[in-house]
Short mmCIF file of C-alpha atoms in Angstrom, two decimals:
data_model
loop_
_atom_site.label_atom_id
_atom_site.label_comp_id
_atom_site.label_asym_id
_atom_site.label_seq_id
_atom_site.Cartn_x
_atom_site.Cartn_y
_atom_site.Cartn_z
CA MET A 1 -0.08 0.01 -0.11
CA TYR A 2 1.22 3.35 -0.95
CA THR A 3 0.44 6.78 0.48
CA PHE A 4 1.15 10.04 -1.24
CA SER A 5 1.34 13.52 0.24
CA LYS A 6 2.37 16.71 -1.17
CA PHE A 7 5.13 18.60 0.64
CA ALA A 8 6.85 21.82 -0.71
CA ASN A 9 5.39 21.23 -4.24
CA ARG A 10 6.80 17.63 -4.12
CA PHE A 11 4.80 14.39 -3.87
CA ILE A 12 6.12 12.10 -1.12
CA MET A 13 5.54 8.48 -1.30
CA ARG A 14 5.11 6.47 1.90
CA VAL A 15 4.67 2.73 1.96
CA ASP A 16 3.88 0.24 4.55
CA LYS A 17 6.68 -2.25 3.91
CA THR A 18 10.08 -2.22 2.38
CA LEU A 19 10.12 -2.33 -1.52
CA GLU A 20 13.23 -3.79 -3.02
CA ASN A 21 12.09 -3.64 -6.66
CA LYS A 22 12.87 -0.75 -8.88
CA GLY A 23 10.25 0.52 -11.39
CA LYS A 24 6.97 2.51 -11.98
CA TYR A 25 4.49 3.23 -9.45
CA SER A 26 1.21 5.08 -10.38
CA HIS A 27 -1.23 7.10 -8.27
CA ASP A 28 -3.96 9.60 -9.26
CA GLY A 29 -2.63 9.96 -12.84
CA TYR A 30 1.03 10.51 -11.60
CA GLU A 31 3.67 8.01 -12.43
CA TYR A 32 6.65 7.75 -10.14
CA ILE A 33 9.65 6.13 -11.62
CA ILE A 34 12.23 4.87 -9.15
CA LYS A 35 15.61 3.88 -10.74
CA ASN A 36 19.24 3.53 -9.70
CA VAL A 37 18.60 3.05 -6.13
CA TYR A 38 16.23 0.97 -4.03
CA LEU A 39 13.10 2.85 -3.14
CA ASN A 40 13.66 2.22 0.68
CA GLU A 41 17.09 3.99 0.17
CA PHE A 42 15.61 6.85 -1.66
CA LEU A 43 12.90 7.49 0.86
CA ASN A 44 12.95 6.82 4.67
CA ILE A 45 9.78 4.90 4.03
CA ASN A 46 9.62 2.72 7.03
CA LYS A 47 10.01 5.70 9.28
CA GLY A 48 7.30 7.83 7.37
CA GLU A 49 9.79 10.65 7.17
CA LYS A 50 10.35 13.09 4.30
CA PHE A 51 13.79 12.32 2.70
CA MET A 52 16.06 15.14 1.58
CA ARG A 53 18.84 14.64 -0.85
CA THR A 54 22.30 16.26 -0.36
CA GLU A 55 21.71 19.03 -2.78
CA GLU A 56 18.46 20.05 -0.95
CA ILE A 57 19.94 19.96 2.34
CA ILE A 58 22.80 22.17 1.44
CA LYS A 59 20.57 24.65 -0.34
CA GLN A 60 18.24 24.74 2.84
CA THR A 61 21.36 25.26 5.04
CA GLU A 62 22.90 28.07 3.01
CA ARG A 63 19.59 30.04 3.03
CA HIS A 64 20.04 30.65 6.61
CA ASP A 65 23.55 30.13 7.38
CA THR A 66 26.09 32.84 8.25
CA ASP A 67 28.74 32.51 5.55
CA ILE A 68 31.76 31.98 7.73
CA TYR A 69 32.66 28.43 6.26
CA LYS A 70 33.14 27.11 2.88
CA PRO A 71 32.39 23.33 3.31
CA LEU A 72 32.99 20.74 0.68
CA PRO A 73 29.74 20.02 -1.28
CA ILE A 74 28.91 16.88 0.91
CA VAL A 75 26.34 16.25 3.66
CA ILE A 76 27.24 13.81 6.41
CA SER A 77 24.21 11.97 7.88
CA GLU A 78 25.91 8.94 9.66
CA ALA A 79 29.27 8.21 11.00
CA GLU A 80 31.03 5.40 12.64
CA GLY A 81 34.65 4.78 13.27
CA VAL A 82 36.62 6.23 10.26
CA TRP A 83 33.71 6.19 7.80
CA VAL A 84 30.89 8.59 7.32
CA LYS A 85 27.81 8.30 4.85
CA ASP A 86 25.82 10.79 2.98
CA PRO A 87 21.95 10.90 2.87
CA GLU A 88 22.13 8.77 -0.35
CA GLY A 89 24.23 6.11 1.37
CA ASN A 90 27.48 6.83 -0.26
CA LYS A 91 30.44 6.03 2.04
CA TYR A 92 33.59 8.32 2.70
CA MET A 93 36.61 7.85 4.69
CA ASP A 94 37.11 10.67 7.09
CA MET A 95 40.81 11.99 6.82
CA LEU A 96 40.11 15.29 8.76
CA SER A 97 38.53 14.03 12.01
CA ALA A 98 36.76 17.36 12.70
CA TYR A 99 40.06 19.07 12.92
CA SER A 100 41.32 16.39 15.22
CA ALA A 101 38.39 16.40 17.61
CA VAL A 102 37.41 12.82 16.54
CA ASN A 103 40.81 11.19 17.51
CA GLN A 104 39.03 8.26 19.13
CA GLY A 105 36.88 7.59 15.95
CA HIS A 106 33.21 8.68 15.35
CA ARG A 107 30.87 7.44 17.89
CA HIS A 108 33.09 5.30 19.94
CA PRO A 109 30.85 3.04 21.98
CA LYS A 110 32.30 3.68 25.32
CA ILE A 111 32.23 7.44 24.89
CA ILE A 112 28.53 7.37 23.66
CA GLN A 113 27.77 4.98 26.58
CA ALA A 114 29.32 7.47 29.16
CA LEU A 115 27.12 10.23 27.49
CA LYS A 116 23.89 8.21 27.77
CA ASP A 117 24.64 7.02 31.23
CA GLN A 118 25.39 10.47 32.62
CA ALA A 119 22.45 12.09 30.75
CA ASP A 120 20.22 9.68 32.63
CA LYS A 121 21.58 11.13 36.05
CA VAL A 122 22.32 14.77 35.88
CA THR A 123 23.40 17.02 33.03
CA LEU A 124 23.98 20.47 34.48
CA THR A 125 24.16 22.07 37.93
CA SER A 126 26.48 25.00 37.27
CA ARG A 127 29.76 25.39 39.42
CA SER A 128 27.44 26.57 42.12
CA PHE A 129 27.19 22.99 43.46
CA HIS A 130 29.72 20.05 43.65
CA VAL A 131 28.95 17.09 41.34
CA ASP A 132 30.06 13.55 41.84
CA CYS A 133 31.95 13.15 38.55
CA LEU A 134 34.14 16.24 38.55
CA GLY A 135 36.79 14.67 40.84
CA ASP A 136 37.45 11.65 38.78
CA TRP A 137 37.85 13.70 35.66
CA PHE A 138 40.36 16.01 37.25
CA GLU A 139 42.40 13.27 38.64
CA LYS A 140 42.61 11.56 35.25
CA LEU A 141 43.90 14.98 33.78
CA SER A 142 46.23 15.40 36.56
CA GLU A 143 47.54 11.83 36.09
CA ILE A 144 48.45 12.34 32.45
CA SER A 145 49.80 15.82 32.54
CA GLY A 146 51.64 15.86 35.76
CA LYS A 147 49.62 19.29 36.74
CA ASN A 148 47.67 19.50 39.86
CA ARG A 149 45.12 22.29 38.90
CA VAL A 150 42.47 22.02 36.29
CA LEU A 151 40.45 24.94 34.81
CA PRO A 152 37.61 23.56 32.88
CA MET A 153 35.98 25.39 29.93
CA ASN A 154 33.98 24.37 26.75
CA THR A 155 35.87 25.47 23.67
CA GLY A 156 39.34 25.87 22.61
CA ALA A 157 39.21 29.62 22.18
CA GLU A 158 37.70 29.86 25.73
CA ALA A 159 40.61 27.88 27.13
CA VAL A 160 43.12 30.20 25.45
CA GLU A 161 41.60 33.23 26.76
CA SER A 162 41.50 31.51 30.19
CA ALA A 163 45.26 30.76 29.94
CA ILE A 164 46.15 34.28 28.85
CA LYS A 165 44.14 35.80 31.84
CA ALA A 166 45.96 33.53 34.24
CA ALA A 167 49.40 34.42 32.70
CA ARG A 168 48.81 38.04 32.95
CA ARG A 169 47.64 37.77 36.64
CA TRP A 170 50.58 35.72 37.52
CA ALA A 171 52.82 38.37 35.87
CA TYR A 172 51.30 41.09 38.24
CA GLU A 173 51.04 39.08 41.46
CA VAL A 174 54.01 36.73 41.37
CA LYS A 175 56.58 38.27 38.77
CA GLY A 176 55.88 41.82 39.85
CA VAL A 177 55.11 43.40 36.41
CA PRO A 178 53.63 46.82 36.77
CA ASP A 179 49.78 46.99 36.45
CA ASN A 180 48.47 46.82 32.82
CA GLN A 181 51.96 46.35 31.33
CA ALA A 182 52.22 42.50 30.96
CA GLU A 183 53.06 41.22 27.52
CA VAL A 184 52.60 37.92 25.82
CA ILE A 185 54.66 36.45 22.97
CA ALA A 186 52.93 34.70 20.23
CA MET A 187 54.14 32.95 17.04
CA LYS A 188 53.64 34.22 13.37
CA ASN A 189 51.06 32.11 11.58
CA ASN A 190 49.59 30.90 14.90
CA PHE A 191 45.96 29.91 15.24
CA HIS A 192 44.35 29.94 18.74
CA GLY A 193 40.86 30.78 17.92
CA ARG A 194 38.85 33.68 16.48
CA THR A 195 37.54 35.33 19.81
CA MET A 196 39.19 38.73 20.92
CA ILE A 197 42.36 37.74 22.65
CA PRO A 198 43.33 34.99 19.98
CA MET A 199 42.52 37.56 17.19
CA SER A 200 44.64 40.21 18.86
CA MET A 201 47.79 37.98 18.84
CA SER A 202 47.10 36.59 15.26
CA SER A 203 49.21 37.56 12.35
CA GLU A 204 46.53 36.52 9.79
CA PRO A 205 44.97 39.62 8.22
CA GLU A 206 41.48 38.12 7.54
CA TYR A 207 41.08 37.17 11.18
CA ARG A 208 41.68 40.71 12.20
CA ARG A 209 40.06 42.67 9.49
CA GLY A 210 37.16 44.75 10.58
CA PHE A 211 37.09 43.59 14.27
CA GLY A 212 39.28 46.43 15.85
CA PRO A 213 40.06 47.79 18.33
CA LEU A 214 41.92 44.71 19.23
CA GLY A 215 43.67 43.96 22.45
CA ASP A 216 47.11 45.33 23.28
CA GLY A 217 50.10 43.66 24.95
CA PHE A 218 51.02 41.16 22.30
CA GLN A 219 54.17 40.58 20.33
CA ILE A 220 54.61 38.20 17.23
CA VAL A 221 57.87 36.47 16.42
CA ASN A 222 58.72 33.89 13.85
CA TYR A 223 57.97 30.31 14.69
CA GLY A 224 60.92 28.18 15.16
CA ASP A 225 63.30 30.99 15.75
CA PRO A 226 64.67 30.78 19.20
CA GLU A 227 66.95 34.01 18.72
CA ALA A 228 63.91 36.08 17.69
CA LEU A 229 62.10 34.83 20.76
CA GLU A 230 64.93 35.76 23.21
CA ASP A 231 65.24 39.35 21.59
CA ALA A 232 61.49 39.93 22.02
CA ILE A 233 61.40 39.24 25.74
CA ASN A 234 61.67 42.00 28.25
CA ASP A 235 60.97 42.52 32.00
CA ASN A 236 57.26 42.73 31.24
CA THR A 237 57.01 39.45 29.34
CA ALA A 238 54.47 37.24 31.24
CA ALA A 239 54.13 34.29 28.75
CA VAL A 240 55.03 32.76 25.51
CA ILE A 241 52.25 30.81 23.79
CA LEU A 242 52.63 28.59 20.87
CA GLU A 243 51.35 25.37 19.16
CA PRO A 244 54.01 22.60 19.19
CA ILE A 245 52.84 21.77 15.65
CA GLN A 246 51.05 24.71 13.81
CA GLY A 247 47.90 23.20 12.32
CA GLU A 248 46.03 25.79 10.55
CA ALA A 249 49.20 27.22 9.10
CA GLY A 250 49.78 24.19 7.17
CA VAL A 251 50.94 21.44 9.59
CA ASN A 252 54.17 23.45 10.27
CA ILE A 253 56.67 21.54 12.41
CA PRO A 254 59.35 23.49 14.27
CA PRO A 255 63.13 22.44 14.11
CA ALA A 256 64.05 19.58 16.31
CA GLY A 257 64.98 20.78 19.68
CA TYR A 258 63.12 24.11 19.33
CA LEU A 259 60.57 23.44 22.03
CA LYS A 260 63.48 22.78 24.54
CA GLN A 261 65.07 25.97 23.55
CA VAL A 262 61.79 27.89 24.26
CA ARG A 263 61.63 26.11 27.44
CA GLU A 264 65.14 27.10 28.48
CA ILE A 265 64.47 30.79 27.37
CA CYS A 266 61.34 31.02 29.44
CA ASP A 267 63.19 29.58 32.55
CA ARG A 268 66.11 32.07 32.14
CA ASN A 269 63.70 35.07 31.98
CA ASN A 270 61.08 34.01 34.34
CA VAL A 271 58.43 33.73 31.64
CA LEU A 272 55.53 31.08 31.42
CA PHE A 273 55.54 28.71 28.60
CA ILE A 274 51.95 27.81 27.32
CA SER A 275 51.50 25.01 24.99
CA ASP A 276 48.38 25.12 22.92
CA GLU A 277 47.80 21.35 22.27
CA ILE A 278 44.09 21.74 21.23
CA GLN A 279 44.82 20.30 17.80
CA ALA A 280 48.28 18.60 17.90
CA GLY A 281 47.72 17.11 21.45
CA LEU A 282 46.08 13.85 22.72
CA GLY A 283 47.74 11.33 20.47
CA ARG A 284 47.37 13.35 17.31
CA ALA A 285 51.20 13.90 16.71
CA GLY A 286 52.10 10.47 17.98
CA LYS A 287 52.61 11.47 21.63
CA MET A 288 50.14 12.23 24.36
CA PHE A 289 51.26 15.73 24.16
CA ALA A 290 53.10 17.19 21.21
CA THR A 291 55.64 18.81 23.37
CA ASP A 292 56.80 15.34 24.33
CA TRP A 293 58.66 15.33 21.05
CA ASP A 294 61.21 17.52 22.69
CA GLU A 295 60.66 16.01 26.23
CA VAL A 296 59.46 19.42 27.38
CA VAL A 297 56.81 20.14 30.04
CA PRO A 298 55.14 23.79 29.67
CA ASP A 299 53.86 25.68 32.53
CA MET A 300 50.27 25.39 31.15
CA TYR A 301 48.65 22.95 28.67
CA ILE A 302 45.61 23.94 26.77
CA LEU A 303 43.48 21.03 25.62
CA GLY A 304 40.34 20.77 23.70
CA LYS A 305 38.79 19.10 20.51
CA ALA A 306 39.65 15.27 21.15
CA LEU A 307 39.27 16.04 24.91
CA GLY A 308 35.54 15.52 24.24
CA GLY A 309 35.87 12.43 21.98
CA GLY A 310 34.10 13.94 19.23
CA VAL A 311 30.83 13.95 21.28
CA PHE A 312 30.81 16.86 23.53
CA PRO A 313 32.47 20.19 23.53
CA VAL A 314 35.00 20.51 26.37
CA SER A 315 38.38 22.16 26.97
CA VAL A 316 40.82 22.68 30.00
CA VAL A 317 43.81 24.65 31.03
CA LEU A 318 46.21 22.44 33.02
CA GLY A 319 48.82 24.01 35.38
CA ASP A 320 50.25 24.01 38.76
CA ASP A 321 49.34 25.88 41.95
CA GLU A 322 51.97 28.70 41.26
CA VAL A 323 50.07 29.64 38.14
CA LEU A 324 46.46 28.68 38.28
CA GLY A 325 46.43 29.43 42.05
CA VAL A 326 46.37 33.17 41.13
CA LEU A 327 42.75 32.84 40.15
CA ASN A 328 40.18 33.26 42.85
CA GLU A 329 36.33 33.31 43.25
CA GLY A 330 34.95 35.78 40.76
CA SER A 331 37.91 36.17 38.59
CA HIS A 332 36.78 33.62 36.16
CA GLY A 333 34.15 31.13 35.49
CA SER A 334 31.71 29.47 33.08
CA THR A 335 28.17 28.16 33.49
CA PHE A 336 28.73 25.04 31.49
CA GLY A 337 32.48 24.69 32.11
CA GLY A 338 33.06 21.50 34.03
CA ASN A 339 29.43 20.28 33.55
CA PRO A 340 28.61 16.66 34.44
CA LEU A 341 28.23 15.46 30.87
CA ALA A 342 31.52 16.99 29.87
CA ALA A 343 33.42 15.45 32.65
CA ARG A 344 32.02 11.97 32.23
CA VAL A 345 32.34 11.99 28.42
CA SER A 346 35.92 13.45 28.56
CA GLU A 347 37.03 10.89 31.18
CA ALA A 348 35.75 8.27 28.98
CA ALA A 349 37.54 9.82 25.88
CA LEU A 350 40.90 9.98 27.91
CA ASN A 351 40.35 6.38 28.98
CA VAL A 352 40.01 5.27 25.27
CA LEU A 353 43.15 7.25 24.29
CA ILE A 354 45.17 5.50 27.02
CA ASP A 355 43.56 1.85 27.02
CA GLU A 356 43.61 1.58 23.20
CA LYS A 357 47.29 3.09 23.12
CA LEU A 358 46.10 5.62 20.32
CA ALA A 359 49.24 7.80 20.52
CA ASP A 360 51.40 4.80 19.90
CA ARG A 361 49.01 3.80 17.13
CA SER A 362 49.22 7.32 15.64
CA LEU A 363 53.11 7.17 15.69
CA GLU A 364 53.33 3.89 14.04
CA LEU A 365 50.75 4.46 11.42
CA GLY A 366 51.76 8.00 10.92
CA GLU A 367 55.14 6.99 9.99
CA TYR A 368 53.76 4.61 7.56
CA LEU A 369 51.51 7.03 5.98
CA LEU A 370 54.02 9.77 5.73
CA GLY A 371 56.54 7.31 4.16
CA GLU A 372 53.99 6.12 1.62
CA LEU A 373 52.89 9.62 0.67
CA LYS A 374 56.53 10.52 0.21
CA LYS A 375 56.79 7.84 -2.50
CA ILE A 376 54.34 9.69 -4.71
CA THR A 377 56.08 11.83 -7.26
CA HIS A 378 54.14 14.57 -8.93
CA GLU A 379 55.00 17.87 -10.30
CA SER A 380 52.40 19.72 -7.98
CA ILE A 381 53.97 18.35 -4.81
CA VAL A 382 56.08 20.89 -2.85
CA ASP A 383 56.58 19.25 0.52
CA ILE A 384 55.07 16.33 2.67
CA ARG A 385 55.64 16.73 6.39
CA GLY A 386 54.11 15.50 9.61
CA LYS A 387 54.37 13.93 13.02
CA GLY A 388 52.16 10.85 13.88
CA LEU A 389 48.82 10.98 12.10
CA PHE A 390 49.01 14.86 11.57
CA ILE A 391 50.23 15.24 8.03
CA GLY A 392 50.42 18.18 5.67
CA LEU A 393 50.74 17.79 1.85
CA GLU A 394 51.84 21.01 0.33
CA LEU A 395 51.11 21.81 -3.23
CA ASN A 396 52.04 24.45 -5.77
CA LYS A 397 48.41 25.04 -6.75
CA SER A 398 44.93 25.20 -4.92
CA ALA A 399 44.53 22.39 -2.31
CA ARG A 400 40.74 22.97 -2.47
CA VAL A 401 40.60 21.57 -6.02
CA PHE A 402 42.54 18.52 -4.93
CA CYS A 403 40.22 18.08 -1.79
CA GLU A 404 37.26 18.20 -4.04
CA GLN A 405 38.53 15.62 -6.48
CA LEU A 406 39.56 13.45 -3.51
CA LYS A 407 35.83 13.77 -2.15
CA ASP A 408 34.53 12.42 -5.57
CA GLU A 409 36.81 9.28 -4.79
CA GLY A 410 35.55 8.87 -1.35
CA VAL A 411 38.14 10.51 0.83
CA LEU A 412 37.46 13.59 2.91
CA CYS A 413 40.02 16.19 3.56
CA LYS A 414 40.17 19.95 3.94
CA GLU A 415 42.51 22.38 2.68
CA THR A 416 44.33 24.67 5.02
CA HIS A 417 46.51 27.83 4.26
CA GLY A 418 45.39 27.71 0.57
CA THR A 419 47.87 25.06 -0.76
CA VAL A 420 48.07 22.53 2.05
CA VAL A 421 46.02 19.35 2.23
CA ARG A 422 45.80 17.98 5.82
CA PHE A 423 45.66 14.28 6.49
CA ALA A 424 44.36 13.57 9.92
CA PRO A 425 42.28 10.44 10.03
CA PRO A 426 40.81 9.19 13.55
CA LEU A 427 43.47 7.41 15.45
CA VAL A 428 41.69 4.13 15.26
CA VAL A 429 42.21 3.79 11.52
CA THR A 430 43.73 0.60 10.20
CA LYS A 431 46.77 0.23 7.79
CA GLU A 432 44.38 -1.45 5.37
CA GLU A 433 41.95 1.63 5.44
CA LEU A 434 44.99 3.87 5.01
CA ASP A 435 46.14 1.80 2.02
CA TRP A 436 42.70 2.33 0.52
CA ALA A 437 43.02 6.00 0.90
CA LEU A 438 46.52 6.14 -0.54
CA GLU A 439 45.27 4.57 -3.66
CA LYS A 440 42.59 7.13 -4.03
CA VAL A 441 45.24 9.96 -3.35
CA LYS A 442 47.39 8.56 -6.12
CA LYS A 443 44.28 8.13 -8.38
CA VAL A 444 43.63 11.76 -8.14
CA PHE A 445 47.45 12.74 -8.89
CA ASN A 446 47.25 10.37 -11.75
CA LYS A 447 44.00 11.59 -13.35
CA GLY A 448 45.74 14.50 -15.28
CA THR A 449 43.13 16.86 -14.33
CA PHE A 450 44.89 18.28 -11.24
#
């Protein structure tokens, strides 16, 4: 039995049972032709719901969306592990991981279960009251970082702002910098977010254009240049903030030993070292923290993205009493920061990283993927670089075009900095899946259309 209704000038067919036959179906003088796909794949017929195709969903979204992103022309409606599906049922391999927020894979069952279990108990209280799950999470964070203080927030940009606030207050109350004179040194081509403090220390013109007046008290020096850093430090310098690997800048990796030099410079000058590990940390670069590559411990870690397991937004600043202890009641806060859902989800996300040894997996498979990519020869390739499963393929032409063609082959990546393709699959990826993706990359290069 078929039921037809009109919706938005389209006739929607509803049926009582799954139809596995293609063909023609007539009703009230209208003939409906179903071809190329099974009817039950074309319509959500068993659910009695209107089915929207990819093109329709994109048009609907763009009618209302603020135009701050330029996504690839694909709609993701399902995801599991390293694979995603569009509404038509086409499968794609995710090689972006939501900018490294999905290190544990899409919908990891242990993380999803933690979300469900906590949602059945309590979801939000604000920090006006204690909750029974915050202490467990804090202890886990302290255990992996060696830091004894946790400042929970929600997004990466919030955590960056929080770390800068703490560094400035430390400069005034501990170091003795005159009021309102504290300075922070950041790196050229950095990305720490798009709110006011991160914008104020950005060197990217488009991040800053039209948003002034921006904040004072920031200096920018070249990334990977310890001499430039030392020259920029003065008596009022509160902190140095950097990404141990610059993600948005094109997966820029500093020279070996650079982070150790930064640590030594900060120590000599009584300056805090802040490591923004939001994208490169938590296993992405083949270590729990990317600063581990130089065996360096910063004064503050900033974590986000994969801290929520791709399920819930959560971020933290990690530090010791001397630094985060300068904050007191009323000096900082967040209604949602440290909420019960975030705590339980993040604790589960960290347990997955540790129990499944995903940092080690990233290191091993990242070395393999990097090596295989370097075997590809093509006139458009400028450089291939990376640590762990955090790899940048730099081209001498538009990386956007490459990503669009790769999407057509079933692999999802996103360009960064114009000419760099970022390969960052979920850390649960297998060697066989990487081999499949490598064949698609080679196919795009060999097409002759790129």
